[in-house]
Amino acid sequence: MNRAVRTILIILGILIVVGVAGVGALYIGTAGDYPVQATVVDDPALPSTEINGVRLHAETFGDPANPVVIVLHGGPGGDYRSLLGLQGLADAYYVVFYDQRGAGLSERVPAEMLALPSYLEELDAVVDQYGQGQPVSLIGHSWGGMLLSAYLGYAPEKVEKAVLAEPGFLNMAEFQSWQERSAQLNGGLDYIWFAARTGFAAQHGDGPDEDAGNDYLYGEIVHHFVNHPDNPYHCPSEAYDAPSWRFGAQASQASNQATEAEINSLADGAEQFTRPVLFPAGECDTWIGANLQTQHADMYADADLVVIPAAGHDMFWDNPADSLAAVRAYLDS
């Protein structure tokens, strides 16, 4: 063996040893307790309901005899915890919250059950169960607003009023623009190092189910993304501190497989729904806030935009008083 080959092999050996040592150090260095909350499948004490054969984390507030308001959380993969301020409507409305399939504390399902048609079928069944044959009002935040927009094209006759709070995109062009900016925020050595450390931390989880580790990892990455200093999802000098129970990793991953036709169908409600629509937008959010929501409102026959002061993307958590007042005024009108 000549000297050059020997030198290369020595260098490769050193790199392998260093790499293995680094991996071991990361695994040991991230040891700790990383609890993940159980879903309704493993915790029967959680409030729940069964929709289309899937157990959903759900709860209601108010008198069932009052007009029904159903709240749709963001994600895909999020939960309704940060939206619970909307239970303030329960003095005059029957308010329904639920974590969508594969998300929050609801039952985890296979990836093929996490496409847009399945979400629409699930929402339709929720509307039928709580609406009891009467039109309901829907409040959708972020991804929930996108789902709501699609539902307005799916079953417009079942919706009395609709609040679309900062849907992120409603067509393919907006989706591509959102992806490009997201990639900028989720790039660089800082992100790679954070993701690596979090990935190793997730390996130390011990349940409560086989999805827990991946859910923890994705939840931390999403939290890192929304708190990036260049992400206007939160007001300047403030953290994006909207709370959540548990993120649904597979639900988020499945959304990346959406077809162009599915993404463009998010705007179907703009053609099918002719009743008044409300678009709340956080004052601080210069990404998918008032400017984008003005364009979305223009798609609808009868839509109003209201800017919520001192609020970012999650206006219902940042400024619950003004957000609730805007929604109540619209629902009462």
PDB file of C-alpha atoms in Angstrom, residues 19-304:
ATOM      1  CA  GLY A  19     -18.249  11.485  13.501  1.00  0.00           C
ATOM      2  CA  VAL A  20     -19.189   8.585  15.748  1.00  0.00           C
ATOM      3  CA  ALA A  21     -17.886  10.450  18.785  1.00  0.00           C
ATOM      4  CA  GLY A  22     -19.903  13.524  17.766  1.00  0.00           C
ATOM      5  CA  VAL A  23     -23.087  11.515  17.373  1.00  0.00           C
ATOM      6  CA  GLY A  24     -22.515   9.892  20.743  1.00  0.00           C
ATOM      7  CA  ALA A  25     -21.840  13.245  22.364  1.00  0.00           C
ATOM      8  CA  LEU A  26     -25.032  14.702  20.891  1.00  0.00           C
ATOM      9  CA  TYR A  27     -27.092  11.768  22.092  1.00  0.00           C
ATOM     10  CA  ILE A  28     -25.643  11.952  25.599  1.00  0.00           C
ATOM     11  CA  GLY A  29     -25.733  15.745  25.670  1.00  0.00           C
ATOM     12  CA  THR A  30     -29.426  15.890  24.829  1.00  0.00           C
ATOM     13  CA  ALA A  31     -30.464  13.341  27.439  1.00  0.00           C
ATOM     14  CA  GLY A  32     -33.419  14.514  29.455  1.00  0.00           C
ATOM     15  CA  ASP A  33     -37.164  14.341  29.928  1.00  0.00           C
ATOM     16  CA  TYR A  34     -39.204  15.405  26.886  1.00  0.00           C
ATOM     17  CA  PRO A  35     -42.836  14.687  27.788  1.00  0.00           C
ATOM     18  CA  VAL A  36     -45.484  14.395  25.080  1.00  0.00           C
ATOM     19  CA  GLN A  37     -49.138  14.501  26.071  1.00  0.00           C
ATOM     20  CA  ALA A  38     -51.276  11.421  25.412  1.00  0.00           C
ATOM     21  CA  THR A  39     -54.033  11.532  22.809  1.00  0.00           C
ATOM     22  CA  VAL A  40     -57.665  10.602  23.387  1.00  0.00           C
ATOM     23  CA  VAL A  41     -56.768   7.015  22.461  1.00  0.00           C
ATOM     24  CA  ASP A  42     -54.596   6.584  25.574  1.00  0.00           C
ATOM     25  CA  ASP A  43     -56.272   9.094  27.903  1.00  0.00           C
ATOM     26  CA  PRO A  44     -60.019   8.438  28.226  1.00  0.00           C
ATOM     27  CA  ALA A  45     -60.351  11.389  30.597  1.00  0.00           C
ATOM     28  CA  LEU A  46     -59.926  13.810  27.685  1.00  0.00           C
ATOM     29  CA  PRO A  47     -63.175  15.183  26.185  1.00  0.00           C
ATOM     30  CA  SER A  48     -63.743  13.521  22.833  1.00  0.00           C
ATOM     31  CA  THR A  49     -66.165  12.511  20.126  1.00  0.00           C
ATOM     32  CA  GLU A  50     -66.060   9.981  17.297  1.00  0.00           C
ATOM     33  CA  ILE A  51     -66.330  11.331  13.748  1.00  0.00           C
ATOM     34  CA  ASN A  52     -66.180   9.033  10.698  1.00  0.00           C
ATOM     35  CA  GLY A  53     -64.600   6.298  12.791  1.00  0.00           C
ATOM     36  CA  VAL A  54     -61.817   8.513  14.194  1.00  0.00           C
ATOM     37  CA  ARG A  55     -61.630   9.586  17.830  1.00  0.00           C
ATOM     38  CA  LEU A  56     -61.272  13.376  18.031  1.00  0.00           C
ATOM     39  CA  HIS A  57     -60.318  15.543  20.979  1.00  0.00           C
ATOM     40  CA  ALA A  58     -63.288  17.917  21.258  1.00  0.00           C
ATOM     41  CA  GLU A  59     -65.207  20.043  23.726  1.00  0.00           C
ATOM     42  CA  THR A  60     -68.134  22.418  23.668  1.00  0.00           C
ATOM     43  CA  PHE A  61     -69.165  25.539  25.558  1.00  0.00           C
ATOM     44  CA  GLY A  62     -72.575  27.153  25.909  1.00  0.00           C
ATOM     45  CA  ASP A  63     -76.186  26.153  25.385  1.00  0.00           C
ATOM     46  CA  PRO A  64     -76.751  23.623  22.547  1.00  0.00           C
ATOM     47  CA  ALA A  65     -79.996  25.447  21.779  1.00  0.00           C
ATOM     48  CA  ASN A  66     -78.031  28.543  20.698  1.00  0.00           C
ATOM     49  CA  PRO A  67     -76.605  29.097  17.185  1.00  0.00           C
ATOM     50  CA  VAL A  68     -73.603  26.836  16.589  1.00  0.00           C
ATOM     51  CA  VAL A  69     -70.053  28.152  16.050  1.00  0.00           C
ATOM     52  CA  ILE A  70     -67.332  25.625  15.116  1.00  0.00           C
ATOM     53  CA  VAL A  71     -63.652  26.569  15.439  1.00  0.00           C
ATOM     54  CA  LEU A  72     -60.993  25.214  13.028  1.00  0.00           C
ATOM     55  CA  HIS A  73     -57.379  25.333  14.221  1.00  0.00           C
ATOM     56  CA  GLY A  74     -54.199  25.836  12.211  1.00  0.00           C
ATOM     57  CA  GLY A  75     -51.477  23.506  11.014  1.00  0.00           C
ATOM     58  CA  PRO A  76     -52.068  21.079   9.506  1.00  0.00           C
ATOM     59  CA  GLY A  77     -51.026  19.366  12.694  1.00  0.00           C
ATOM     60  CA  GLY A  78     -51.825  22.058  15.278  1.00  0.00           C
ATOM     61  CA  ASP A  79     -54.552  22.130  17.905  1.00  0.00           C
ATOM     62  CA  TYR A  80     -57.161  24.493  19.307  1.00  0.00           C
ATOM     63  CA  ARG A  81     -55.485  25.369  22.616  1.00  0.00           C
ATOM     64  CA  SER A  82     -54.510  28.929  21.644  1.00  0.00           C
ATOM     65  CA  LEU A  83     -58.018  29.552  20.276  1.00  0.00           C
ATOM     66  CA  LEU A  84     -59.867  28.792  23.495  1.00  0.00           C
ATOM     67  CA  GLY A  85     -60.399  32.513  24.060  1.00  0.00           C
ATOM     68  CA  LEU A  86     -63.240  32.139  21.557  1.00  0.00           C
ATOM     69  CA  GLN A  87     -65.220  30.335  24.246  1.00  0.00           C
ATOM     70  CA  GLY A  88     -66.126  33.882  25.292  1.00  0.00           C
ATOM     71  CA  LEU A  89     -68.806  33.618  22.605  1.00  0.00           C
ATOM     72  CA  ALA A  90     -70.540  30.917  24.649  1.00  0.00           C
ATOM     73  CA  ASP A  91     -72.881  33.416  26.294  1.00  0.00           C
ATOM     74  CA  ALA A  92     -74.833  33.637  23.035  1.00  0.00           C
ATOM     75  CA  TYR A  93     -73.512  30.740  20.900  1.00  0.00           C
ATOM     76  CA  TYR A  94     -72.836  27.030  21.235  1.00  0.00           C
ATOM     77  CA  VAL A  95     -69.065  26.954  20.590  1.00  0.00           C
ATOM     78  CA  VAL A  96     -67.425  23.740  19.371  1.00  0.00           C
ATOM     79  CA  PHE A  97     -63.676  23.087  19.398  1.00  0.00           C
ATOM     80  CA  TYR A  98     -62.006  19.987  17.975  1.00  0.00           C
ATOM     81  CA  ASP A  99     -58.528  18.824  17.079  1.00  0.00           C
ATOM     82  CA  GLN A 100     -58.507  17.547  13.511  1.00  0.00           C
ATOM     83  CA  ARG A 101     -57.559  13.947  12.750  1.00  0.00           C
ATOM     84  CA  GLY A 102     -53.883  13.222  13.252  1.00  0.00           C
ATOM     85  CA  ALA A 103     -53.385  16.509  15.104  1.00  0.00           C
ATOM     86  CA  GLY A 104     -53.330  17.847  18.638  1.00  0.00           C
ATOM     87  CA  LEU A 105     -54.724  15.258  21.021  1.00  0.00           C
ATOM     88  CA  SER A 106     -56.869  13.488  18.434  1.00  0.00           C
ATOM     89  CA  GLU A 107     -56.292   9.963  17.184  1.00  0.00           C
ATOM     90  CA  ARG A 108     -53.355   9.442  14.822  1.00  0.00           C
ATOM     91  CA  VAL A 109     -54.355   7.988  11.437  1.00  0.00           C
ATOM     92  CA  PRO A 110     -52.486   6.689   8.344  1.00  0.00           C
ATOM     93  CA  ALA A 111     -51.082   9.241   5.898  1.00  0.00           C
ATOM     94  CA  GLU A 112     -53.660   8.376   3.242  1.00  0.00           C
ATOM     95  CA  MET A 113     -56.367   9.663   5.612  1.00  0.00           C
ATOM     96  CA  LEU A 114     -54.754  13.110   5.876  1.00  0.00           C
ATOM     97  CA  ALA A 115     -55.449  14.574   2.427  1.00  0.00           C
ATOM     98  CA  LEU A 116     -57.763  17.554   1.901  1.00  0.00           C
ATOM     99  CA  PRO A 117     -60.802  15.426   0.904  1.00  0.00           C
ATOM    100  CA  SER A 118     -60.600  13.573   4.231  1.00  0.00           C
ATOM    101  CA  TYR A 119     -60.446  16.836   6.190  1.00  0.00           C
ATOM    102  CA  LEU A 120     -63.479  18.127   4.294  1.00  0.00           C
ATOM    103  CA  GLU A 121     -65.428  14.938   4.968  1.00  0.00           C
ATOM    104  CA  GLU A 122     -64.496  15.151   8.631  1.00  0.00           C
ATOM    105  CA  LEU A 123     -65.532  18.803   8.899  1.00  0.00           C
ATOM    106  CA  ASP A 124     -68.790  18.034   7.120  1.00  0.00           C
ATOM    107  CA  ALA A 125     -69.546  15.301   9.652  1.00  0.00           C
ATOM    108  CA  VAL A 126     -68.713  17.668  12.533  1.00  0.00           C
ATOM    109  CA  VAL A 127     -71.093  20.250  11.053  1.00  0.00           C
ATOM    110  CA  ASP A 128     -73.829  17.630  10.723  1.00  0.00           C
ATOM    111  CA  GLN A 129     -73.337  16.324  14.257  1.00  0.00           C
ATOM    112  CA  TYR A 130     -73.434  19.673  16.018  1.00  0.00           C
ATOM    113  CA  GLY A 131     -75.557  21.641  13.564  1.00  0.00           C
ATOM    114  CA  GLN A 132     -78.410  19.128  13.652  1.00  0.00           C
ATOM    115  CA  GLY A 133     -79.553  20.060  10.168  1.00  0.00           C
ATOM    116  CA  GLN A 134     -79.182  23.828  10.643  1.00  0.00           C
ATOM    117  CA  PRO A 135     -76.495  26.047   9.054  1.00  0.00           C
ATOM    118  CA  VAL A 136     -73.577  26.810  11.390  1.00  0.00           C
ATOM    119  CA  SER A 137     -70.976  29.547  11.642  1.00  0.00           C
ATOM    120  CA  LEU A 138     -67.310  28.598  11.190  1.00  0.00           C
ATOM    121  CA  ILE A 139     -64.148  30.301  12.440  1.00  0.00           C
ATOM    122  CA  GLY A 140     -60.915  29.109  10.799  1.00  0.00           C
ATOM    123  CA  HIS A 141     -57.424  30.246  11.787  1.00  0.00           C
ATOM    124  CA  SER A 142     -54.412  29.899   9.433  1.00  0.00           C
ATOM    125  CA  TRP A 143     -54.665  26.393   7.908  1.00  0.00           C
ATOM    126  CA  GLY A 144     -58.122  26.289   9.481  1.00  0.00           C
ATOM    127  CA  GLY A 145     -59.047  29.318   7.357  1.00  0.00           C
ATOM    128  CA  MET A 146     -57.793  27.518   4.259  1.00  0.00           C
ATOM    129  CA  LEU A 147     -59.857  24.451   5.141  1.00  0.00           C
ATOM    130  CA  LEU A 148     -62.857  26.687   5.773  1.00  0.00           C
ATOM    131  CA  SER A 149     -62.454  28.369   2.383  1.00  0.00           C
ATOM    132  CA  ALA A 150     -62.439  24.963   0.696  1.00  0.00           C
ATOM    133  CA  TYR A 151     -65.487  23.893   2.719  1.00  0.00           C
ATOM    134  CA  LEU A 152     -67.414  26.957   1.539  1.00  0.00           C
ATOM    135  CA  GLY A 153     -67.109  25.450  -1.935  1.00  0.00           C
ATOM    136  CA  TYR A 154     -67.826  21.939  -0.646  1.00  0.00           C
ATOM    137  CA  ALA A 155     -71.062  22.608   1.293  1.00  0.00           C
ATOM    138  CA  PRO A 156     -71.935  26.340   1.170  1.00  0.00           C
ATOM    139  CA  GLU A 157     -75.545  25.654   2.119  1.00  0.00           C
ATOM    140  CA  LYS A 158     -74.447  24.407   5.551  1.00  0.00           C
ATOM    141  CA  VAL A 159     -72.638  27.633   6.516  1.00  0.00           C
ATOM    142  CA  GLU A 160     -74.362  30.703   7.921  1.00  0.00           C
ATOM    143  CA  LYS A 161     -71.256  32.853   8.495  1.00  0.00           C
ATOM    144  CA  ALA A 162     -67.518  32.406   7.989  1.00  0.00           C
ATOM    145  CA  VAL A 163     -64.496  33.965   9.707  1.00  0.00           C
ATOM    146  CA  LEU A 164     -61.234  33.353   7.828  1.00  0.00           C
ATOM    147  CA  ALA A 165     -58.404  34.468  10.126  1.00  0.00           C
ATOM    148  CA  GLU A 166     -55.234  34.783   8.046  1.00  0.00           C
ATOM    149  CA  PRO A 167     -55.398  31.743   5.744  1.00  0.00           C
ATOM    150  CA  GLY A 168     -51.807  31.320   4.548  1.00  0.00           C
ATOM    151  CA  PHE A 169     -52.539  30.716   0.851  1.00  0.00           C
ATOM    152  CA  LEU A 170     -55.533  29.882  -1.331  1.00  0.00           C
ATOM    153  CA  ASN A 171     -53.902  28.992  -4.654  1.00  0.00           C
ATOM    154  CA  MET A 172     -50.733  27.492  -6.116  1.00  0.00           C
ATOM    155  CA  ALA A 173     -48.986  30.805  -6.764  1.00  0.00           C
ATOM    156  CA  GLU A 174     -49.452  31.895  -3.134  1.00  0.00           C
ATOM    157  CA  PHE A 175     -48.323  28.448  -1.946  1.00  0.00           C
ATOM    158  CA  GLN A 176     -45.071  28.686  -3.910  1.00  0.00           C
ATOM    159  CA  SER A 177     -44.435  32.180  -2.566  1.00  0.00           C
ATOM    160  CA  TRP A 178     -45.060  30.958   0.998  1.00  0.00           C
ATOM    161  CA  GLN A 179     -42.702  28.005   0.496  1.00  0.00           C
ATOM    162  CA  GLU A 180     -39.905  30.222  -0.788  1.00  0.00           C
ATOM    163  CA  ARG A 181     -40.017  32.522   2.218  1.00  0.00           C
ATOM    164  CA  SER A 182     -40.394  29.603   4.630  1.00  0.00           C
ATOM    165  CA  ALA A 183     -37.263  28.010   3.158  1.00  0.00           C
ATOM    166  CA  GLN A 184     -35.343  31.212   3.854  1.00  0.00           C
ATOM    167  CA  LEU A 185     -36.421  31.168   7.499  1.00  0.00           C
ATOM    168  CA  ASN A 186     -35.733  27.448   7.886  1.00  0.00           C
ATOM    169  CA  GLY A 187     -32.267  27.549   6.389  1.00  0.00           C
ATOM    170  CA  GLY A 188     -28.708  28.164   7.456  1.00  0.00           C
ATOM    171  CA  LEU A 189     -26.333  26.538   9.930  1.00  0.00           C
ATOM    172  CA  ASP A 190     -28.324  27.725  12.939  1.00  0.00           C
ATOM    173  CA  TYR A 191     -31.400  25.843  11.760  1.00  0.00           C
ATOM    174  CA  ILE A 192     -29.401  22.712  10.872  1.00  0.00           C
ATOM    175  CA  TRP A 193     -27.770  22.682  14.317  1.00  0.00           C
ATOM    176  CA  PHE A 194     -31.131  23.249  16.057  1.00  0.00           C
ATOM    177  CA  ALA A 195     -32.816  20.485  14.047  1.00  0.00           C
ATOM    178  CA  ALA A 196     -29.958  18.075  14.768  1.00  0.00           C
ATOM    179  CA  ARG A 197     -30.034  18.690  18.520  1.00  0.00           C
ATOM    180  CA  THR A 198     -33.824  18.455  18.611  1.00  0.00           C
ATOM    181  CA  GLY A 199     -33.764  15.261  16.580  1.00  0.00           C
ATOM    182  CA  PHE A 200     -31.445  13.637  19.100  1.00  0.00           C
ATOM    183  CA  ALA A 201     -33.533  14.953  21.991  1.00  0.00           C
ATOM    184  CA  ALA A 202     -36.603  13.343  20.434  1.00  0.00           C
ATOM    185  CA  GLN A 203     -34.843   9.967  20.632  1.00  0.00           C
ATOM    186  CA  HIS A 204     -34.993  10.135  24.433  1.00  0.00           C
ATOM    187  CA  GLY A 205     -38.799  10.211  24.509  1.00  0.00           C
ATOM    188  CA  ASP A 206     -40.507   7.145  25.952  1.00  0.00           C
ATOM    189  CA  GLY A 207     -44.072   7.451  24.694  1.00  0.00           C
ATOM    190  CA  PRO A 208     -46.953   7.606  25.253  1.00  0.00           C
ATOM    191  CA  ASP A 209     -47.261   6.192  21.691  1.00  0.00           C
ATOM    192  CA  GLU A 210     -45.133   5.480  18.629  1.00  0.00           C
ATOM    193  CA  ASP A 211     -45.813   8.918  17.124  1.00  0.00           C
ATOM    194  CA  ALA A 212     -44.684  10.852  20.199  1.00  0.00           C
ATOM    195  CA  GLY A 213     -41.029  11.321  19.238  1.00  0.00           C
ATOM    196  CA  ASN A 214     -41.756  12.590  15.741  1.00  0.00           C
ATOM    197  CA  ASP A 215     -44.546  14.829  17.047  1.00  0.00           C
ATOM    198  CA  TYR A 216     -42.132  16.337  19.572  1.00  0.00           C
ATOM    199  CA  LEU A 217     -39.524  16.960  16.876  1.00  0.00           C
ATOM    200  CA  TYR A 218     -41.932  18.658  14.474  1.00  0.00           C
ATOM    201  CA  GLY A 219     -43.529  20.679  17.251  1.00  0.00           C
ATOM    202  CA  GLU A 220     -40.150  22.081  18.267  1.00  0.00           C
ATOM    203  CA  ILE A 221     -39.218  22.858  14.653  1.00  0.00           C
ATOM    204  CA  VAL A 222     -42.515  24.677  14.093  1.00  0.00           C
ATOM    205  CA  HIS A 223     -41.963  26.674  17.291  1.00  0.00           C
ATOM    206  CA  HIS A 224     -38.464  27.575  16.084  1.00  0.00           C
ATOM    207  CA  PHE A 225     -39.884  28.666  12.708  1.00  0.00           C
ATOM    208  CA  VAL A 226     -42.621  30.924  14.090  1.00  0.00           C
ATOM    209  CA  ASN A 227     -40.161  32.506  16.529  1.00  0.00           C
ATOM    210  CA  HIS A 228     -37.494  33.289  13.928  1.00  0.00           C
ATOM    211  CA  PRO A 229     -36.556  36.970  14.372  1.00  0.00           C
ATOM    212  CA  ASP A 230     -37.363  37.660  10.709  1.00  0.00           C
ATOM    213  CA  ASN A 231     -40.763  35.968  10.867  1.00  0.00           C
ATOM    214  CA  PRO A 232     -43.508  38.595  11.337  1.00  0.00           C
ATOM    215  CA  TYR A 233     -45.924  36.016  12.737  1.00  0.00           C
ATOM    216  CA  HIS A 234     -45.272  37.834  16.025  1.00  0.00           C
ATOM    217  CA  CYS A 235     -44.978  41.518  16.874  1.00  0.00           C
ATOM    218  CA  PRO A 236     -41.462  43.022  17.014  1.00  0.00           C
ATOM    219  CA  SER A 237     -39.546  42.239  20.236  1.00  0.00           C
ATOM    220  CA  GLU A 238     -42.251  39.766  21.286  1.00  0.00           C
ATOM    221  CA  ALA A 239     -42.197  35.981  21.165  1.00  0.00           C
ATOM    222  CA  TYR A 240     -44.745  33.839  19.368  1.00  0.00           C
ATOM    223  CA  ASP A 241     -45.969  32.270  22.586  1.00  0.00           C
ATOM    224  CA  ALA A 242     -49.336  30.826  21.552  1.00  0.00           C
ATOM    225  CA  PRO A 243     -49.610  27.531  23.473  1.00  0.00           C
ATOM    226  CA  SER A 244     -50.347  24.088  22.077  1.00  0.00           C
ATOM    227  CA  TRP A 245     -50.859  20.601  23.465  1.00  0.00           C
ATOM    228  CA  ARG A 246     -49.123  18.497  20.849  1.00  0.00           C
ATOM    229  CA  PHE A 247     -48.199  18.781  17.177  1.00  0.00           C
ATOM    230  CA  GLY A 248     -49.155  16.162  14.582  1.00  0.00           C
ATOM    231  CA  ALA A 249     -46.011  15.474  12.535  1.00  0.00           C
ATOM    232  CA  GLN A 250     -47.577  13.132  10.007  1.00  0.00           C
ATOM    233  CA  ALA A 251     -50.437  15.571   9.350  1.00  0.00           C
ATOM    234  CA  SER A 252     -47.879  18.258   8.569  1.00  0.00           C
ATOM    235  CA  GLN A 253     -45.829  15.938   6.361  1.00  0.00           C
ATOM    236  CA  ALA A 254     -48.910  14.793   4.439  1.00  0.00           C
ATOM    237  CA  SER A 255     -49.797  18.394   3.581  1.00  0.00           C
ATOM    238  CA  ASN A 256     -46.587  18.630   1.552  1.00  0.00           C
ATOM    239  CA  GLN A 257     -47.983  15.971  -0.778  1.00  0.00           C
ATOM    240  CA  ALA A 258     -51.043  18.034  -1.750  1.00  0.00           C
ATOM    241  CA  THR A 259     -51.631  18.236  -5.486  1.00  0.00           C
ATOM    242  CA  GLU A 260     -51.879  21.479  -7.436  1.00  0.00           C
ATOM    243  CA  ALA A 261     -55.594  20.798  -7.968  1.00  0.00           C
ATOM    244  CA  GLU A 262     -56.140  20.376  -4.220  1.00  0.00           C
ATOM    245  CA  ILE A 263     -54.268  23.580  -3.431  1.00  0.00           C
ATOM    246  CA  ASN A 264     -56.210  25.577  -6.011  1.00  0.00           C
ATOM    247  CA  SER A 265     -59.473  24.120  -4.677  1.00  0.00           C
ATOM    248  CA  LEU A 266     -58.866  26.004  -1.421  1.00  0.00           C
ATOM    249  CA  ALA A 267     -60.360  29.047  -3.169  1.00  0.00           C
ATOM    250  CA  ASP A 268     -63.521  27.232  -4.291  1.00  0.00           C
ATOM    251  CA  GLY A 269     -65.518  28.936  -1.577  1.00  0.00           C
ATOM    252  CA  ALA A 270     -64.908  32.327  -3.154  1.00  0.00           C
ATOM    253  CA  GLU A 271     -67.141  31.342  -6.064  1.00  0.00           C
ATOM    254  CA  GLN A 272     -69.688  29.281  -4.170  1.00  0.00           C
ATOM    255  CA  PHE A 273     -70.332  31.351  -1.028  1.00  0.00           C
ATOM    256  CA  THR A 274     -72.236  34.620  -1.412  1.00  0.00           C
ATOM    257  CA  ARG A 275     -73.014  35.467   2.231  1.00  0.00           C
ATOM    258  CA  PRO A 276     -70.882  37.958   4.203  1.00  0.00           C
ATOM    259  CA  VAL A 277     -67.382  36.795   5.174  1.00  0.00           C
ATOM    260  CA  LEU A 278     -64.983  38.282   7.737  1.00  0.00           C
ATOM    261  CA  PHE A 279     -61.186  38.359   7.347  1.00  0.00           C
ATOM    262  CA  PRO A 280     -59.403  39.325  10.613  1.00  0.00           C
ATOM    263  CA  ALA A 281     -55.671  40.077  10.256  1.00  0.00           C
ATOM    264  CA  GLY A 282     -53.010  40.824  12.863  1.00  0.00           C
ATOM    265  CA  GLU A 283     -51.575  44.331  12.663  1.00  0.00           C
ATOM    266  CA  CYS A 284     -47.992  43.103  13.089  1.00  0.00           C
ATOM    267  CA  ASP A 285     -48.102  40.344  10.480  1.00  0.00           C
ATOM    268  CA  THR A 286     -46.619  41.778   7.292  1.00  0.00           C
ATOM    269  CA  TRP A 287     -46.279  38.368   5.634  1.00  0.00           C
ATOM    270  CA  ILE A 288     -49.745  36.818   5.484  1.00  0.00           C
ATOM    271  CA  GLY A 289     -51.518  39.673   7.255  1.00  0.00           C
ATOM    272  CA  ALA A 290     -53.625  42.547   5.948  1.00  0.00           C
ATOM    273  CA  ASN A 291     -52.032  42.843   2.493  1.00  0.00           C
ATOM    274  CA  LEU A 292     -52.587  39.199   1.583  1.00  0.00           C
ATOM    275  CA  GLN A 293     -55.977  39.021   3.284  1.00  0.00           C
ATOM    276  CA  THR A 294     -57.145  42.054   1.297  1.00  0.00           C
ATOM    277  CA  GLN A 295     -56.465  40.000  -1.835  1.00  0.00           C
ATOM    278  CA  HIS A 296     -58.335  37.051  -0.343  1.00  0.00           C
ATOM    279  CA  ALA A 297     -61.285  39.236   0.618  1.00  0.00           C
ATOM    280  CA  ASP A 298     -61.447  40.557  -2.935  1.00  0.00           C
ATOM    281  CA  MET A 299     -62.110  36.994  -4.136  1.00  0.00           C
ATOM    282  CA  TYR A 300     -65.417  36.938  -2.275  1.00  0.00           C
ATOM    283  CA  ALA A 301     -68.671  38.634  -3.242  1.00  0.00           C
ATOM    284  CA  ASP A 302     -69.209  40.140   0.221  1.00  0.00           C
ATOM    285  CA  ALA A 303     -66.186  40.256   2.517  1.00  0.00           C
ATOM    286  CA  ASP A 304     -64.809  42.649   5.121  1.00  0.00           C
TER     287      ASP A 304
END
